[in-house]
XYZ file of C-alpha atoms in Angstrom:
624
model
C -49.966 38.059 42.408
C -48.856 39.839 39.298
C -51.803 42.236 38.982
C -52.773 44.268 42.083
C -56.363 45.377 42.701
C -56.021 46.227 46.374
C -57.575 49.683 45.838
C -60.799 47.995 44.710
C -62.885 46.874 47.692
C -64.648 43.922 46.104
C -64.746 40.264 46.916
C -62.311 37.695 45.587
C -64.624 36.437 42.815
C -65.161 39.920 41.496
C -61.432 40.484 41.665
C -60.774 37.333 39.635
C -63.355 38.392 37.064
C -61.749 41.787 36.780
C -58.368 40.183 36.149
C -59.830 37.918 33.500
C -61.536 40.888 31.868
C -58.353 42.881 31.928
C -56.308 40.048 30.403
C -58.940 39.429 27.728
C -58.836 43.107 26.796
C -55.045 43.025 26.461
C -55.283 39.703 24.637
C -57.784 41.083 22.110
C -55.608 44.101 21.460
C -52.502 41.986 20.953
C -54.333 39.492 18.714
C -55.553 42.424 16.620
C -51.973 43.635 16.222
C -50.839 40.115 15.244
C -53.641 39.965 12.664
C -52.478 43.257 11.163
C -48.990 41.710 10.858
C -50.385 38.769 8.885
C -52.327 41.221 6.696
C -49.148 43.168 6.035
C -50.426 46.349 7.714
C -47.838 46.343 10.508
C -44.216 45.214 10.480
C -43.385 41.986 12.273
C -40.383 43.440 14.058
C -42.318 46.382 15.490
C -45.205 44.247 16.673
C -42.838 41.723 18.291
C -41.202 44.455 20.371
C -44.623 45.869 21.255
C -45.822 42.407 22.286
C -42.803 41.949 24.582
C -43.547 45.268 26.237
C -47.283 44.588 26.578
C -46.740 41.145 28.121
C -44.234 42.519 30.594
C -46.583 45.319 31.649
C -49.742 43.205 31.700
C -48.239 40.436 33.829
C -45.928 42.774 35.748
C -42.793 40.652 35.189
C -39.182 41.765 35.187
C -38.713 40.954 31.532
C -40.271 39.153 28.596
C -38.634 37.595 25.573
C -39.777 35.853 22.382
C -37.495 33.209 20.824
C -37.838 32.143 17.162
C -36.594 28.559 16.817
C -36.186 28.615 13.029
C -33.819 31.596 12.947
C -32.506 31.235 16.541
C -33.500 34.888 17.023
C -34.234 36.401 20.478
C -36.450 39.455 21.004
C -36.300 40.794 24.593
C -36.427 43.982 26.627
C -34.483 44.971 29.744
C -31.780 42.315 29.483
C -28.215 43.426 28.916
C -26.261 42.084 25.939
C -24.344 39.409 27.899
C -27.542 38.051 29.457
C -29.278 38.090 26.064
C -26.458 36.067 24.457
C -26.622 33.558 27.303
C -30.414 33.419 27.076
C -30.228 32.854 23.306
C -27.802 29.948 23.756
C -29.833 28.328 26.544
C -33.195 28.710 24.796
C -31.719 27.379 21.549
C -30.404 24.355 23.443
C -33.760 23.823 25.203
C -35.752 24.138 21.978
C -33.411 21.674 20.278
C -33.071 19.034 23.013
C -36.480 19.397 24.740
C -38.658 19.994 21.697
C -40.458 16.672 22.293
C -42.560 18.002 25.179
C -42.448 21.610 24.001
C -43.892 20.426 20.672
C -46.714 18.819 22.660
C -47.726 22.247 24.018
C -46.418 21.735 27.547
C -45.092 24.771 29.374
C -41.873 25.036 31.334
C -42.139 26.941 34.601
C -39.880 27.644 37.493
C -40.977 26.793 40.072
C -43.764 24.273 39.739
C -42.923 22.528 36.429
C -43.957 18.895 36.109
C -41.046 18.271 33.776
C -37.483 18.011 34.937
C -35.926 21.311 33.972
C -32.710 21.350 31.976
C -29.703 21.911 34.288
C -28.519 24.795 32.100
C -31.830 26.633 32.650
C -31.735 26.162 36.431
C -28.090 27.233 36.640
C -28.752 30.269 34.469
C -31.784 31.302 36.539
C -29.861 30.865 39.773
C -26.830 32.797 38.473
C -28.962 35.712 37.242
C -31.128 35.789 40.375
C -34.337 34.900 38.554
C -37.023 33.801 41.003
C -39.552 32.626 38.409
C -39.488 31.645 34.734
C -42.338 30.662 32.438
C -41.737 29.223 28.946
C -44.769 28.813 26.667
C -44.165 27.108 23.276
C -45.254 28.675 19.979
C -47.115 25.707 18.527
C -49.410 25.453 15.495
C -50.403 22.385 13.510
C -47.879 20.311 15.449
C -45.092 22.600 14.258
C -42.838 24.224 16.829
C -41.866 27.839 16.035
C -40.232 28.951 19.305
C -41.291 30.103 22.786
C -42.440 33.093 24.863
C -40.413 33.471 28.052
C -41.451 35.452 31.149
C -38.792 36.243 33.765
C -39.367 37.613 37.254
C -36.501 38.450 39.578
C -36.526 38.253 43.292
C -38.870 35.943 45.131
C -40.521 32.921 43.592
C -43.872 33.404 41.893
C -46.658 30.956 41.410
C -48.041 31.328 37.893
C -51.814 31.597 37.836
C -53.781 29.420 35.379
C -55.398 32.459 33.734
C -51.926 33.973 33.266
C -50.670 30.790 31.610
C -53.834 30.596 29.461
C -53.402 34.254 28.510
C -49.797 33.693 27.380
C -50.747 30.440 25.582
C -53.418 32.285 23.579
C -50.925 34.960 22.580
C -48.358 32.211 21.775
C -50.878 30.377 19.569
C -51.602 33.511 17.527
C -47.900 34.248 17.206
C -47.364 30.667 16.009
C -50.145 31.229 13.444
C -48.437 34.453 12.395
C -45.101 32.673 11.976
C -46.839 29.850 10.075
C -48.507 32.359 7.735
C -45.184 34.123 7.402
C -43.628 30.847 6.299
C -46.450 30.326 3.821
C -45.986 33.854 2.543
C -42.264 33.296 2.113
C -42.876 30.028 0.298
C -45.516 31.676 -1.853
C -43.199 34.567 -2.697
C -40.381 32.122 -3.436
C -42.651 30.104 -5.721
C -43.839 33.278 -7.435
C -40.228 34.335 -7.925
C -39.279 30.894 -9.248
C -42.247 30.913 -11.614
C -41.402 34.415 -12.789
C -37.807 33.310 -13.385
C -39.014 30.173 -15.200
C -41.405 32.265 -17.321
C -38.598 34.691 -18.119
C -36.260 31.810 -18.987
C -38.983 30.225 -21.107
C -39.570 33.503 -22.911
C -35.827 33.852 -23.527
C -35.675 30.233 -24.728
C -38.659 30.726 -27.021
C -37.147 33.897 -28.405
C -33.847 32.105 -28.944
C -35.548 29.146 -30.599
C -37.567 31.445 -32.825
C -34.401 33.271 -33.798
C -32.661 29.965 -34.500
C -35.584 28.767 -36.564
C -35.546 32.003 -38.517
C -31.841 31.784 -39.335
C -31.911 28.048 -40.166
C -32.250 27.872 -43.954
C -33.592 24.300 -43.907
C -37.136 23.000 -43.769
C -38.384 21.725 -40.394
C -41.471 19.613 -39.755
C -43.194 17.454 -37.147
C -44.969 14.244 -38.105
C -47.115 11.813 -36.133
C -46.580 8.064 -36.202
C -49.453 7.763 -38.695
C -47.646 10.081 -41.143
C -49.747 13.239 -40.579
C -47.935 16.588 -40.592
C -48.277 18.436 -37.259
C -46.141 21.433 -38.118
C -44.079 22.746 -41.002
C -41.535 25.488 -41.451
C -40.582 26.049 -45.023
C -36.990 26.435 -46.080
C -35.643 29.796 -47.210
C -35.635 28.632 -50.796
C -38.696 26.402 -50.622
C -39.579 24.955 -53.996
C -42.534 22.790 -52.974
C -45.611 23.563 -55.124
C -47.824 23.804 -52.008
C -48.306 26.418 -49.285
C -47.235 25.807 -45.710
C -50.790 26.169 -44.388
C -51.941 23.457 -46.756
C -49.317 20.949 -45.526
C -50.338 20.784 -41.844
C -52.879 18.021 -41.289
C -52.050 16.221 -44.522
C -50.379 12.837 -44.927
C -46.826 12.380 -46.199
C -48.162 10.702 -49.339
C -50.320 13.768 -50.058
C -47.319 16.109 -50.027
C -44.344 14.085 -51.249
C -43.844 11.595 -54.083
C -44.761 8.026 -53.207
C -41.159 6.742 -53.055
C -39.982 9.663 -50.896
C -43.027 9.550 -48.600
C -42.633 5.792 -48.057
C -38.921 6.166 -47.294
C -39.472 8.971 -44.761
C -42.428 7.179 -43.125
C -40.280 4.056 -42.700
C -37.576 6.053 -40.893
C -40.223 7.777 -38.753
C -41.200 4.329 -37.464
C -37.527 3.430 -36.895
C -36.908 6.636 -34.937
C -39.924 5.990 -32.681
C -38.945 2.359 -32.115
C -35.183 2.756 -31.550
C -35.181 6.303 -30.089
C -32.097 6.902 -32.263
C -31.631 9.663 -34.803
C -32.409 8.493 -38.323
C -30.679 9.986 -41.365
C -32.180 9.409 -44.790
C -31.126 10.783 -48.169
C -33.504 10.943 -51.103
C -33.808 12.432 -54.558
C -36.737 14.586 -55.667
C -37.450 16.163 -59.019
C -38.417 19.831 -58.759
C -39.038 22.079 -61.756
C -37.529 19.449 -64.029
C -34.271 19.195 -62.068
C -33.060 16.494 -59.719
C -32.518 17.769 -56.197
C -30.971 15.813 -53.328
C -32.182 16.159 -49.734
C -31.127 14.818 -46.335
C -33.692 14.383 -43.562
C -32.530 14.001 -39.937
C -35.382 12.492 -37.948
C -35.497 12.392 -34.122
C -38.278 11.633 -31.630
C -39.930 14.706 -30.074
C -42.745 12.901 -28.271
C -44.139 9.454 -27.601
C -45.972 9.363 -30.946
C -44.290 12.062 -33.013
C -40.961 13.012 -34.527
C -39.245 16.190 -35.647
C -37.124 16.417 -38.747
C -34.784 18.870 -40.417
C -34.623 18.622 -44.194
C -31.507 20.038 -45.816
C -30.892 20.537 -49.506
C -27.614 18.690 -50.133
C -27.631 18.923 -53.926
C -24.383 20.860 -54.012
C -22.786 18.419 -51.552
C -23.897 15.430 -53.609
C -22.635 17.007 -56.821
C -19.338 17.840 -55.129
C -19.180 14.282 -53.814
C -19.805 12.858 -57.284
C -17.098 15.089 -58.723
C -14.783 14.049 -55.895
C -15.528 10.386 -56.566
C -14.710 10.887 -60.244
C -11.492 12.651 -59.311
C -10.698 9.879 -56.829
C -11.357 7.223 -59.475
C -9.092 9.007 -61.927
C -6.504 9.484 -59.222
C -6.813 5.827 -58.258
C -6.124 4.800 -61.854
C -3.100 7.086 -61.982
C -1.904 5.780 -58.625
C -2.294 2.183 -59.814
C -0.393 2.977 -62.993
C 2.279 4.764 -61.039
C 2.376 1.937 -58.489
C 2.817 -0.626 -61.263
C 5.673 1.423 -62.698
C 7.217 1.768 -59.255
C 6.850 -1.975 -58.689
C 8.700 -2.610 -61.942
C 11.392 -0.181 -60.929
C 11.471 -1.742 -57.478
C 11.821 -5.232 -58.925
C 14.579 -4.058 -61.221
C 16.230 -2.315 -58.291
C 15.875 -5.440 -56.162
C 17.414 -7.535 -58.937
C 20.240 -5.026 -59.214
C 20.702 -5.038 -55.441
C 20.715 -8.847 -55.383
C 23.228 -8.916 -58.222
C 25.329 -6.296 -56.505
C 25.207 -8.256 -53.260
C 26.285 -11.361 -55.130
C 29.171 -9.436 -56.653
C 30.045 -7.966 -53.254
C 29.855 -11.426 -51.713
C 32.078 -12.791 -54.450
C 34.446 -9.868 -53.978
C 34.537 -10.489 -50.232
C 35.095 -14.192 -50.854
C 37.820 -13.384 -53.365
C 39.299 -10.874 -50.969
C 39.212 -13.458 -48.192
C 40.808 -16.008 -50.510
C 43.442 -13.500 -51.528
C 44.096 -12.563 -47.907
C 44.180 -16.231 -46.992
C 46.515 -16.932 -49.879
C 48.676 -13.983 -48.887
C 48.674 -15.192 -45.293
C 49.607 -18.683 -46.397
C 52.209 -17.300 -48.746
C 53.626 -15.199 -45.928
C 53.499 -18.199 -43.632
C 55.245 -20.306 -46.272
C 57.737 -17.535 -46.810
C 58.362 -17.349 -43.074
C 58.592 -21.116 -42.900
C 60.935 -21.107 -45.868
C 63.132 -18.489 -44.242
C 62.996 -20.316 -40.943
C 63.642 -23.605 -42.702
C 66.617 -22.200 -44.538
C 68.006 -20.832 -41.298
C 67.394 -24.068 -39.397
C 68.569 -26.409 -42.136
C 71.644 -24.369 -42.891
C 72.516 -24.540 -39.218
C 71.505 -28.195 -38.768
C 73.192 -29.362 -41.982
C 76.425 -27.520 -41.247
C 77.424 -29.750 -38.310
C 76.938 -33.170 -39.986
C 78.439 -31.938 -43.249
C 81.453 -30.646 -41.376
C 81.757 -33.986 -39.593
C 81.488 -35.894 -42.872
C 84.025 -33.654 -44.580
C 86.537 -33.815 -41.744
C 86.213 -37.601 -41.358
C 86.536 -38.115 -45.139
C 89.662 -35.935 -45.306
C 91.213 -37.725 -42.350
C 90.496 -41.109 -43.939
C 91.907 -39.877 -47.230
C 95.180 -38.585 -45.839
C 95.745 -40.816 -42.814
C 93.697 -43.938 -43.516
C 96.732 -45.949 -44.550
C 98.385 -45.183 -41.225
C 95.355 -45.874 -38.900
C 94.223 -49.067 -37.437
C 91.032 -50.725 -38.578
C 89.208 -49.714 -35.350
C 90.014 -46.036 -35.780
C 88.869 -46.124 -39.386
C 85.536 -47.659 -38.293
C 85.092 -44.888 -35.711
C 85.289 -42.197 -38.401
C 83.088 -44.216 -40.729
C 80.465 -44.483 -37.948
C 80.628 -40.695 -37.515
C 79.940 -40.274 -41.217
C 77.035 -42.718 -41.042
C 75.552 -40.973 -37.971
C 75.787 -37.577 -39.684
C 74.101 -39.011 -42.787
C 71.308 -40.466 -40.596
C 70.772 -37.093 -38.881
C 70.592 -35.315 -42.231
C 68.218 -37.975 -43.565
C 65.943 -37.587 -40.500
C 65.970 -33.813 -40.869
C 64.979 -34.107 -44.526
C 62.255 -36.622 -43.654
C 60.881 -34.296 -40.952
C 60.775 -31.415 -43.412
C 58.980 -33.571 -45.995
C 56.420 -34.748 -43.431
C 55.676 -31.183 -42.296
C 55.416 -30.017 -45.902
C 53.010 -32.802 -46.859
C 50.947 -32.207 -43.718
C 50.646 -28.478 -44.462
C 49.249 -29.121 -47.953
C 47.093 -32.086 -46.839
C 49.142 -34.732 -48.667
C 50.383 -36.677 -45.676
C 49.291 -40.272 -46.263
C 47.259 -42.068 -43.645
C 47.048 -45.837 -44.151
C 45.830 -47.615 -40.998
C 46.433 -51.343 -40.756
C 46.081 -53.954 -38.000
C 49.011 -53.574 -35.626
C 50.370 -55.405 -32.585
C 50.948 -52.371 -30.390
C 52.928 -54.102 -27.652
C 55.357 -55.716 -30.090
C 55.606 -52.459 -32.078
C 56.453 -50.415 -28.983
C 58.925 -52.972 -27.646
C 60.788 -53.121 -30.981
C 60.883 -49.305 -31.267
C 62.276 -48.907 -27.737
C 64.994 -51.457 -28.434
C 66.012 -49.709 -31.682
C 66.281 -46.329 -30.004
C 68.137 -47.840 -27.056
C 70.826 -49.098 -29.473
C 71.473 -45.539 -30.654
C 71.992 -44.207 -27.149
C 73.704 -47.289 -25.612
C 74.488 -46.418 -22.003
C 73.584 -42.703 -22.054
C 69.913 -43.279 -21.071
C 67.778 -46.210 -20.079
C 64.503 -46.718 -22.004
C 61.780 -48.694 -20.242
C 58.592 -50.020 -21.876
C 55.654 -51.247 -19.787
C 52.109 -52.335 -20.574
C 49.156 -51.767 -18.230
C 46.654 -54.083 -19.907
C 44.283 -56.148 -17.771
C 42.978 -59.574 -18.680
C 39.413 -58.245 -18.833
C 40.468 -55.613 -21.362
C 42.191 -58.207 -23.526
C 39.034 -60.336 -23.634
C 36.983 -57.351 -24.849
C 39.047 -56.855 -28.008
C 37.830 -59.069 -30.832
C 39.837 -57.145 -33.460
C 43.479 -56.030 -33.311
C 44.193 -52.296 -33.042
C 44.236 -50.507 -36.392
C 46.735 -47.626 -36.844
C 49.190 -46.198 -39.370
C 52.536 -47.835 -38.579
C 54.651 -45.057 -40.102
C 52.759 -42.197 -38.386
C 52.674 -44.009 -35.024
C 56.454 -44.482 -35.296
C 56.830 -40.733 -35.939
C 54.717 -39.993 -32.845
C 56.539 -42.270 -30.421
C 60.042 -41.827 -31.877
C 59.885 -38.020 -31.714
C 58.500 -38.063 -28.159
C 61.153 -40.549 -26.984
C 64.009 -38.682 -28.732
C 62.855 -35.379 -27.185
C 62.694 -36.952 -23.714
C 66.205 -38.349 -24.156
C 67.546 -35.068 -25.578
C 66.275 -32.910 -22.689
C 66.993 -35.410 -19.863
C 70.273 -35.711 -17.978
C 72.647 -38.591 -18.792
C 71.957 -41.784 -16.888
C 68.265 -40.966 -16.348
C 65.474 -43.250 -17.512
C 62.707 -42.585 -20.047
C 59.471 -44.593 -19.845
C 56.970 -45.579 -22.519
C 53.726 -46.831 -20.971
C 50.961 -48.444 -23.029
C 47.450 -48.792 -21.575
C 43.884 -49.097 -22.795
C 40.701 -47.331 -21.830
C 37.504 -48.421 -23.520
C 38.163 -48.337 -27.267
C 41.260 -46.148 -26.961
C 44.972 -46.803 -26.675
C 46.894 -44.494 -24.350
C 50.644 -43.893 -24.819
C 52.566 -42.073 -22.094
C 56.170 -40.915 -22.485
C 57.662 -39.880 -19.141
C 61.069 -38.351 -18.459
C 62.895 -36.708 -15.608
C 64.285 -33.834 -17.622
C 64.383 -30.057 -17.309
C 60.623 -29.549 -17.738
C 58.724 -27.104 -19.981
C 57.850 -23.533 -18.839
C 54.132 -22.786 -18.557
C 54.278 -19.858 -20.977
C 55.742 -22.107 -23.721
C 53.159 -24.905 -23.560
C 50.479 -23.187 -25.663
C 52.790 -22.804 -28.692
C 54.845 -25.928 -28.125
C 53.250 -27.823 -31.059
C 53.814 -25.001 -33.580
C 56.295 -25.549 -36.396
C 59.886 -24.501 -35.540
C 58.859 -23.376 -32.027
C 61.161 -24.390 -29.173
C 60.902 -23.824 -25.446
C 62.761 -20.851 -24.021
C 64.823 -22.950 -21.598
C 66.514 -25.322 -24.122
C 69.713 -23.284 -24.111
C 72.354 -24.648 -26.530
C 70.735 -28.059 -27.002
C 70.478 -28.682 -30.760
C 67.026 -29.033 -32.302
C 64.786 -27.964 -35.196
C 61.409 -27.424 -33.514
C 59.789 -29.876 -35.946
C 59.406 -32.982 -33.778
C 56.356 -31.989 -31.701
C 54.716 -30.342 -34.735
C 55.026 -33.695 -36.579
C 53.605 -35.501 -33.520
C 50.597 -33.164 -33.453
C 49.864 -33.696 -37.189
C 50.121 -37.478 -36.898
C 47.859 -37.569 -33.817
C 45.224 -35.465 -35.609
C 45.252 -37.843 -38.608
C 44.473 -40.669 -36.163
C 41.623 -38.506 -34.748
C 43.349 -38.656 -31.396
C 44.471 -36.215 -28.719
C 47.762 -35.205 -27.128
C 48.348 -33.476 -23.804
C 51.268 -32.837 -21.478
C 52.068 -32.397 -17.815
C 55.350 -30.792 -16.868
C 57.153 -29.384 -13.877
C 60.413 -27.431 -14.110
C 63.360 -29.505 -12.810
C 61.150 -32.590 -12.257
C 60.192 -33.850 -15.688
C 57.536 -34.040 -18.387
C 54.842 -36.553 -19.342
C 53.262 -36.544 -22.823
C 49.964 -38.452 -23.131
C 48.732 -39.553 -26.572
C 45.230 -41.028 -26.854
C 44.381 -42.834 -30.132
C 41.255 -44.790 -31.131
C 41.856 -48.539 -31.467
C 39.636 -48.888 -34.549
C 39.921 -46.486 -37.458
C 36.862 -45.535 -39.519
C 38.894 -45.424 -42.760
C 40.135 -48.990 -42.329
C 36.683 -50.224 -41.245
C 35.079 -48.636 -44.325
C 37.679 -50.199 -46.665
C 37.162 -53.630 -45.086
C 33.392 -53.285 -45.456
C 33.825 -52.510 -49.180
C 36.102 -55.553 -49.580
C 33.612 -57.798 -47.781
C 30.752 -56.575 -49.963
C 32.773 -57.287 -53.128
C 33.240 -61.003 -52.252
């Protein structure tokens, strides 16, 4: 038993009554101290420490502690710092995790608790050698504020009901004290907040008053029905009515009818739309027109506030600015018109200059083209003179020598020998004639005067006759072969004979055949193959000569150009150029395949029907 009365020789009932009386006395004293804390007479901290001491002495326990759940604060006596830290942690954990049954007012006791004790509490009690522990919650109005803990070391102690009731009564009053402390703190916080709000309001009012004083404009409040609620006159107020006489009056009683109606209309708009309304109006004061701007904004459910500013100077400045702008606009338009005229004249001059420049460029191009052609003609002339002087020298020499021999020795020679020299003269004349003809053809082709007169032509007969004529000139030196690769189906498809220029076709085939003979070894054969493909005639001239180098093929059809491997073989470089011109007049194509030491094949493709001949025939048919 915590309280010993062994020195009193009284019965057990009297002893129990004495204990109850003793505890009630201590309880009354402690409750009185708690009441003085709530009244502000005593300090909470001092009374808490005194309460811990009184509970420890009254119940004769090893130590007593009070734990505040809100601040996790522990007040104890006799425990060292390490034990106090551990006790604070454990009690905080218990109050957090076991607050359901603590908040219901149930006590936690060791031993004898009906609830299962937290393992941390049992382990802590066992480690510290605590025989008995009693935890009584601080509970008031279903709010949990902490707990009072009683600790007794040594042997286990059975807590008496009156002891538990005693501690519960003290705990209840401490809970009330903490509750009132919370209320006091809230009250003080509210007082402080209100004082701060009042101070802020006073500062705001002072600021607003200062702003109103320095604002030079008139300010008023008006209800929806047009009644003035407040009015602050402008610094230079010119209204013929005092401020005190405006409040309570209608807009129409203070302002002219037009102005009052305009402002009242915008008051309604501001209340309906909740948007700021800006209205400008004119008012005559002291015989002068003044301009005002009212900015109206809602300041309540059924009222608006407005600031009225005298904008006479702004309006006058705006009018002056508009006049200046109008004058400037006129000047700008005049200047723009003048600039447009100048621009048009400049554009015309630029266009004219561009035309002149274009003409100059065209003239320059023509001059350059003419110079290029003149240079080309000059080069051709020089080349021609060189070639012809060289090509004419041999036949002229032959003619001269044969003529002299016939003159001096003709009477001594036989008829056969005379004919041999005469044939030499004739051959030389033919070569010179061909050279002159080639030059004339090239000249006419260069200036676009080469005649093109297509006529119906039997190609097979034409080719056969040409091959036979050329064969006569070369007798047994080369063998010329003509073949035709025409199928019966192709012959049936041709309803009209081929139409080509006989003279130009002869130039094409004769030059190709002569070239093949010239650059082929003696005894070799030269082939002319005629075939058809669709509406085209294809002529192939094949030889087994020296071949044409690849690097020479691109320029092979240029005038006076000869392959680099011809050596001392005589030639003018005009034959293939003539062929190219004649093929182009027929709107045909020419190509070649060649291999050095194997031979060359020229392929000429010409259309069977010529548009020029077809057009002329159509004109003749229409004239019949």
